[in-house]
């Protein structure tokens, strides 16, 4: 872990550990990306809720608002221990930034490796009124630069959330007799009734539960397209636009948007239908882009079949996905060059 930023009374960092079981993994023994995302969110929720209740005042529960892009750096397997470390790195008036590292540990050999790094944003909701966002106790920074850098990240994610919400009107419609490797051939949906075990103390769905379902649908889309073993490579920013209440029926939908030679981008969104207590129209609750890679039985990367786009919308989404892919690739190359020079 990096040096904790907070010097105040709230915990600077926590660690959550769990051994990976067969029901956490796919048929090839690789742990589902959704399982890891769920653990990341749980650690973030614990430390941010603790911080938000570290001073006298109205009790609250931290709700997940956004997950920044996270890369799956190395696969985790059944029998390994996932060590999830979380620390608070910035607080604004109404939000908390939590940075999380995930390390896999082989308990037979003692070998360890970093598998994930993620940044999450939480907002504190009152236990007395779930629609009331409370103020966050300010954290103390070891250096002024930490606060300035955190504020810059806060403004960037705030702008990106607004842009994402504005393009959130898309729906996925069924396609009759689709051809292989088309968007309609692999698109998938999952319907889930939100129960008490899915929810926080406030009766709203845990962000980790939602992300796990999203990863499951994205994995089905990728597997249908490739017909091979697939694993999560990365997740672009996940934006939680509205809360999902207990008793809602949620529809998690995914479709292929872009393929490169060795990766595929899948757009996933979650729509909620409230049926209990407060009937209202279906609404878009969460949206994100997942990136998957195809692997051989030996775990080696395989070529991905080219996505066949048919409509103008599919071609537009393909070009937008290509832009995101090239931007990420350029950023990764710049980081590698910077590391090589140090």
Coordinates of C-alpha atoms in Angstrom, one line a residue:
X1 CA 0.0 0.0 0.0
X2 CA 1.0 3.6 -0.5
X3 CA 1.5 5.9 2.4
X4 CA -1.9 6.7 3.9
X5 CA -3.0 10.3 3.3
X6 CA -5.1 10.8 6.4
X7 CA -3.6 11.7 9.8
X8 CA -7.0 12.2 11.5
X9 CA -8.8 10.0 14.1
X10 CA -10.6 7.9 11.4
X11 CA -8.9 4.7 10.2
X12 CA -6.4 5.4 7.5
X13 CA -6.5 1.9 6.0
X14 CA -8.1 -1.5 6.4
X15 CA -7.6 -5.0 5.0
X16 CA -10.2 -7.6 4.2
X17 CA -9.1 -11.2 3.3
X18 CA -10.9 -14.2 2.0
X19 CA -10.0 -17.5 0.3
X20 CA -11.3 -18.1 -3.2
X21 CA -13.7 -21.0 -3.5
X22 CA -15.0 -22.9 -6.5
X23 CA -18.2 -20.9 -6.6
X24 CA -16.1 -17.7 -7.0
X25 CA -14.6 -18.9 -10.3
X26 CA -15.4 -19.9 -13.9
X27 CA -15.0 -23.5 -15.3
X28 CA -11.3 -22.8 -16.0
X29 CA -10.7 -21.9 -12.3
X30 CA -10.2 -18.2 -12.8
X31 CA -11.9 -16.1 -10.2
X32 CA -14.8 -14.0 -11.7
X33 CA -14.0 -10.3 -12.0
X34 CA -17.4 -9.6 -10.4
X35 CA -16.3 -11.5 -7.3
X36 CA -13.3 -9.3 -6.9
X37 CA -15.3 -6.1 -7.6
X38 CA -17.7 -7.1 -4.9
X39 CA -14.9 -7.5 -2.4
X40 CA -13.4 -4.2 -3.5
X41 CA -16.7 -2.4 -2.9
X42 CA -17.2 -4.1 0.5
X43 CA -13.8 -2.8 1.8
X44 CA -14.6 0.6 0.4
X45 CA -18.0 0.7 2.1
X46 CA -16.5 -0.3 5.5
X47 CA -13.8 2.3 5.6
X48 CA -15.9 5.2 4.2
X49 CA -18.8 4.4 6.5
X50 CA -16.4 4.4 9.5
X51 CA -14.9 7.7 8.4
X52 CA -18.4 9.4 7.9
X53 CA -19.4 8.4 11.4
X54 CA -16.0 9.3 13.0
X55 CA -17.4 12.6 14.4
X56 CA -20.5 13.3 16.5
X57 CA -23.5 13.9 14.3
X58 CA -26.3 12.2 12.4
X59 CA -25.5 8.5 11.7
X60 CA -25.0 7.5 8.1
X61 CA -24.1 4.7 5.7
X62 CA -21.7 5.3 2.8
X63 CA -23.3 4.6 -0.6
X64 CA -21.2 3.8 -3.7
X65 CA -21.5 6.6 -6.4
X66 CA -18.8 5.7 -8.8
X67 CA -15.9 3.3 -9.5
X68 CA -13.1 4.6 -11.6
X69 CA -11.4 2.5 -14.3
X70 CA -9.8 -0.6 -12.8
X71 CA -7.5 -3.0 -14.5
X72 CA -7.3 -6.8 -13.8
X73 CA -3.5 -7.0 -13.8
X74 CA -3.2 -10.8 -13.1
X75 CA -5.8 -13.6 -12.8
X76 CA -6.7 -15.0 -9.4
X77 CA -7.4 -18.7 -9.0
X78 CA -9.3 -21.1 -6.7
X79 CA -7.5 -21.7 -3.4
X80 CA -5.7 -18.4 -3.4
X81 CA -6.3 -15.7 -0.7
X82 CA -7.5 -12.3 -1.9
X83 CA -6.2 -9.5 0.4
X84 CA -8.1 -6.3 -0.2
X85 CA -6.6 -3.2 1.2
X86 CA -8.4 0.1 1.3
X87 CA -7.5 3.7 2.3
X88 CA -9.2 7.0 2.2
X89 CA -7.3 9.5 0.0
X90 CA -9.6 12.5 -0.4
X91 CA -12.8 13.9 1.0
X92 CA -15.0 16.7 -0.4
X93 CA -17.9 18.2 1.4
X94 CA -20.3 15.3 0.4
X95 CA -18.1 12.5 -0.9
X96 CA -15.2 10.2 0.0
X97 CA -12.5 8.9 -2.3
X98 CA -11.2 5.4 -1.5
X99 CA -8.3 3.7 -3.2
X100 CA -8.1 -0.1 -3.1
X101 CA -5.4 -2.6 -3.9
X102 CA -6.1 -6.3 -4.3
X103 CA -3.2 -8.8 -3.8
X104 CA -3.5 -12.6 -4.4
X105 CA -1.6 -14.9 -2.1
X106 CA -0.7 -18.5 -2.6
X107 CA -0.9 -19.9 0.9
X108 CA 1.1 -23.0 0.0
X109 CA 4.2 -21.1 -1.4
X110 CA 3.7 -17.7 0.1
X111 CA 3.9 -16.1 -3.4
X112 CA 2.0 -12.8 -3.7
X113 CA 1.1 -10.6 -6.6
X114 CA -1.0 -7.4 -7.2
X115 CA -4.2 -8.3 -9.2
X116 CA -6.2 -5.0 -9.0
X117 CA -6.1 -1.3 -8.2
X118 CA -9.3 0.7 -8.0
X119 CA -10.6 4.1 -7.0
X120 CA -14.2 4.4 -5.6
X121 CA -16.3 7.4 -4.6
X122 CA -18.9 7.2 -1.8
X123 CA -21.5 9.6 -0.5
X124 CA -22.9 9.4 3.1
X125 CA -26.7 8.9 3.3
X126 CA -28.6 9.6 6.5
X127 CA -30.0 6.5 8.4
X128 CA -33.1 8.6 9.2
X129 CA -33.7 9.9 5.7
X130 CA -32.2 8.0 2.8
X131 CA -32.6 10.9 0.4
X132 CA -30.5 13.2 2.6
X133 CA -26.8 13.4 1.8
X134 CA -24.8 14.4 4.8
X135 CA -21.5 16.3 5.1
X136 CA -18.3 14.3 5.3
X137 CA -15.8 14.9 8.2
X138 CA -12.8 16.5 6.6
X139 CA -9.6 14.5 6.5
X140 CA -6.1 15.9 7.3
X141 CA -3.5 15.6 4.6
X142 CA 0.2 14.9 5.1
X143 CA 1.0 17.3 2.3
X144 CA -0.9 20.1 0.5
X145 CA -0.2 18.5 -2.8
X146 CA -2.3 15.5 -1.7
X147 CA -5.3 17.7 -1.2
X148 CA -4.8 19.5 -4.6
X149 CA -4.4 16.2 -6.5
X150 CA -7.5 14.8 -4.8
X151 CA -9.6 17.9 -5.7
X152 CA -8.5 17.6 -9.3
X153 CA -9.6 13.9 -9.4
X154 CA -12.9 14.9 -7.8
X155 CA -13.7 17.6 -10.4
X156 CA -12.8 15.2 -13.2
X157 CA -15.1 12.4 -12.1
X158 CA -17.9 14.9 -11.4
X159 CA -17.7 16.1 -15.0
X160 CA -17.5 12.5 -16.4
X161 CA -20.5 11.4 -14.4
X162 CA -22.6 14.3 -15.9
X163 CA -21.5 13.4 -19.4
X164 CA -22.4 9.7 -18.9
X165 CA -25.8 10.5 -17.5
X166 CA -26.6 12.6 -20.6
X167 CA -26.0 9.6 -23.0
X168 CA -28.0 7.1 -20.9
X169 CA -31.1 6.7 -23.0
X170 CA -30.0 3.6 -25.0
X171 CA -32.0 0.4 -24.7
X172 CA -31.1 -3.1 -26.0
X173 CA -33.8 -4.6 -28.2
X174 CA -34.1 -8.4 -29.0
X175 CA -32.9 -9.5 -32.5
X176 CA -34.6 -12.3 -34.4
X177 CA -32.2 -15.0 -35.9
X178 CA -29.0 -13.0 -35.6
X179 CA -25.8 -14.0 -37.4
X180 CA -22.7 -15.1 -35.5
X181 CA -20.3 -12.4 -34.4
X182 CA -23.0 -9.6 -34.7
X183 CA -24.1 -7.4 -31.8
X184 CA -27.5 -9.1 -31.7
X185 CA -26.0 -12.6 -31.6
X186 CA -24.1 -12.1 -28.3
X187 CA -26.2 -9.5 -26.5
X188 CA -27.6 -10.8 -23.2
X189 CA -29.8 -9.8 -20.3
X190 CA -30.3 -11.0 -16.7
X191 CA -33.4 -10.3 -14.5
X192 CA -33.0 -10.2 -10.8
X193 CA -35.4 -9.6 -7.9
X194 CA -33.7 -7.5 -5.3
X195 CA -34.0 -9.2 -1.9
X196 CA -32.9 -8.3 1.7
X197 CA -29.6 -10.1 1.3
X198 CA -28.7 -7.8 -1.6
X199 CA -29.2 -4.6 0.4
X200 CA -27.6 -2.3 2.9
X201 CA -29.0 -1.2 6.2
X202 CA -31.0 1.5 4.3
X203 CA -32.7 -1.1 2.1
X204 CA -30.8 -0.3 -1.1
X205 CA -28.7 -2.6 -3.2
X206 CA -25.0 -2.9 -2.3
X207 CA -22.9 -1.5 -5.2
X208 CA -20.8 -4.7 -5.1
X209 CA -23.9 -6.9 -5.7
X210 CA -24.8 -4.8 -8.8
X211 CA -21.2 -4.9 -10.2
X212 CA -21.1 -8.7 -9.7
X213 CA -24.3 -9.1 -11.8
X214 CA -22.9 -6.7 -14.4
X215 CA -19.7 -8.7 -14.7
X216 CA -21.8 -11.9 -15.1
X217 CA -23.8 -10.5 -18.0
X218 CA -20.7 -9.1 -19.6
X219 CA -19.0 -12.5 -19.3
X220 CA -21.9 -14.2 -21.0
X221 CA -21.7 -11.7 -23.9
X222 CA -18.0 -12.3 -24.3
X223 CA -18.3 -16.1 -24.1
X224 CA -21.1 -16.1 -26.7
X225 CA -19.0 -14.0 -29.1
X226 CA -15.7 -16.0 -28.7
X227 CA -16.9 -19.5 -27.6
X228 CA -13.8 -19.8 -25.5
X229 CA -12.7 -19.2 -21.9
X230 CA -12.8 -15.5 -21.2
X231 CA -11.7 -13.3 -18.3
X232 CA -12.3 -9.7 -17.3
X233 CA -9.4 -7.5 -18.3
X234 CA -10.6 -4.1 -17.1
X235 CA -13.7 -2.1 -16.2
X236 CA -14.1 1.5 -17.3
X237 CA -15.8 3.9 -14.8
X238 CA -19.0 2.5 -13.3
X239 CA -21.5 5.2 -12.6
X240 CA -24.3 4.7 -10.1
X241 CA -26.9 7.2 -11.2
X242 CA -29.8 6.3 -8.9
X243 CA -30.3 4.0 -5.9
X244 CA -32.0 0.6 -6.3
X245 CA -34.5 -0.2 -3.6
X246 CA -35.3 -3.6 -2.1
X247 CA -38.2 -5.2 -4.0
X248 CA -37.2 -3.8 -7.3
X249 CA -36.8 -6.0 -10.3
X250 CA -33.6 -5.1 -12.1
X251 CA -32.7 -6.0 -15.7
X252 CA -28.9 -6.1 -16.4
X253 CA -28.3 -5.9 -20.1
X254 CA -25.0 -6.2 -22.1
X255 CA -23.9 -5.8 -25.7
X256 CA -20.7 -5.9 -27.6
X257 CA -19.5 -2.5 -28.8
X258 CA -15.9 -2.9 -30.0
X259 CA -13.3 -5.6 -30.7
X260 CA -9.6 -5.3 -31.2
X261 CA -7.3 -8.2 -32.1
X262 CA -7.2 -9.5 -28.6
X263 CA -9.9 -7.7 -26.6
X264 CA -13.6 -6.9 -26.6
X265 CA -15.5 -4.0 -25.1
X266 CA -19.0 -4.7 -23.7
X267 CA -21.4 -2.0 -22.6
X268 CA -23.6 -3.0 -19.6
X269 CA -26.4 -1.1 -18.0
X270 CA -28.8 -1.8 -15.2
X271 CA -32.5 -0.7 -15.4
X272 CA -34.7 -0.9 -12.3
X273 CA -38.5 -1.5 -12.1
X274 CA -39.9 -0.5 -8.7
X275 CA -42.9 -2.6 -7.8
X276 CA -43.1 -2.2 -4.0
X277 CA -44.2 0.9 -2.0
X278 CA -43.5 3.5 -4.7
X279 CA -44.6 2.5 -8.3
X280 CA -42.7 4.6 -10.9
X281 CA -41.4 4.2 -14.4
X282 CA -38.4 2.0 -15.2
X283 CA -35.2 4.0 -14.8
X284 CA -31.5 3.6 -15.6
X285 CA -29.6 3.0 -12.4
X286 CA -26.0 2.0 -13.4
X287 CA -23.9 1.9 -16.6
X288 CA -20.3 0.9 -17.5
X289 CA -18.0 -0.6 -20.1
X290 CA -16.2 -3.9 -19.4
X291 CA -13.2 -5.2 -21.4
X292 CA -12.6 -9.0 -21.8
X293 CA -9.9 -11.1 -23.3
X294 CA -10.1 -14.6 -24.8
X295 CA -7.8 -17.3 -23.4
X296 CA -6.8 -20.8 -24.5
X297 CA -6.9 -23.8 -22.1
X298 CA -3.3 -23.0 -21.2
X299 CA -4.2 -19.4 -20.3
X300 CA -2.6 -17.8 -23.4
X301 CA -4.3 -14.9 -25.2
X302 CA -6.3 -15.9 -28.3
X303 CA -7.4 -13.7 -31.2
X304 CA -10.9 -12.3 -30.8
X305 CA -13.4 -12.7 -33.8
X306 CA -14.1 -9.3 -35.4
X307 CA -17.4 -7.8 -34.4
X308 CA -19.7 -7.4 -37.4
X309 CA -21.6 -4.1 -37.2
X310 CA -24.8 -3.8 -39.1
X311 CA -26.7 -0.6 -38.2
X312 CA -25.5 3.0 -38.1
X313 CA -25.8 3.0 -34.3
X314 CA -23.6 -0.1 -34.0
X315 CA -21.0 1.4 -36.3
X316 CA -21.0 4.7 -34.2
X317 CA -20.6 2.7 -31.0
X318 CA -17.8 0.7 -32.5
X319 CA -15.9 3.9 -33.4
X320 CA -16.5 5.3 -30.0
X321 CA -15.2 2.1 -28.4
X322 CA -12.1 2.2 -30.7
X323 CA -11.4 5.7 -29.5
X324 CA -11.6 4.6 -25.8
X325 CA -9.3 1.6 -26.7
X326 CA -6.7 3.7 -28.4
X327 CA -6.8 6.3 -25.6
X328 CA -6.2 3.6 -23.0
X329 CA -3.5 2.0 -25.0
X330 CA -1.7 5.4 -25.4
X331 CA -2.0 6.1 -21.7
X332 CA -0.6 2.7 -20.8
X333 CA 2.4 3.1 -23.1
X334 CA 3.1 6.6 -21.7
X335 CA 3.1 5.1 -18.1
X336 CA 5.4 2.3 -19.2
X337 CA 7.9 4.8 -20.7
X338 CA 7.7 7.0 -17.6
X339 CA 8.4 3.9 -15.4
X340 CA 11.4 2.9 -17.6
X341 CA 12.9 6.4 -17.3
X342 CA 12.7 6.4 -13.5

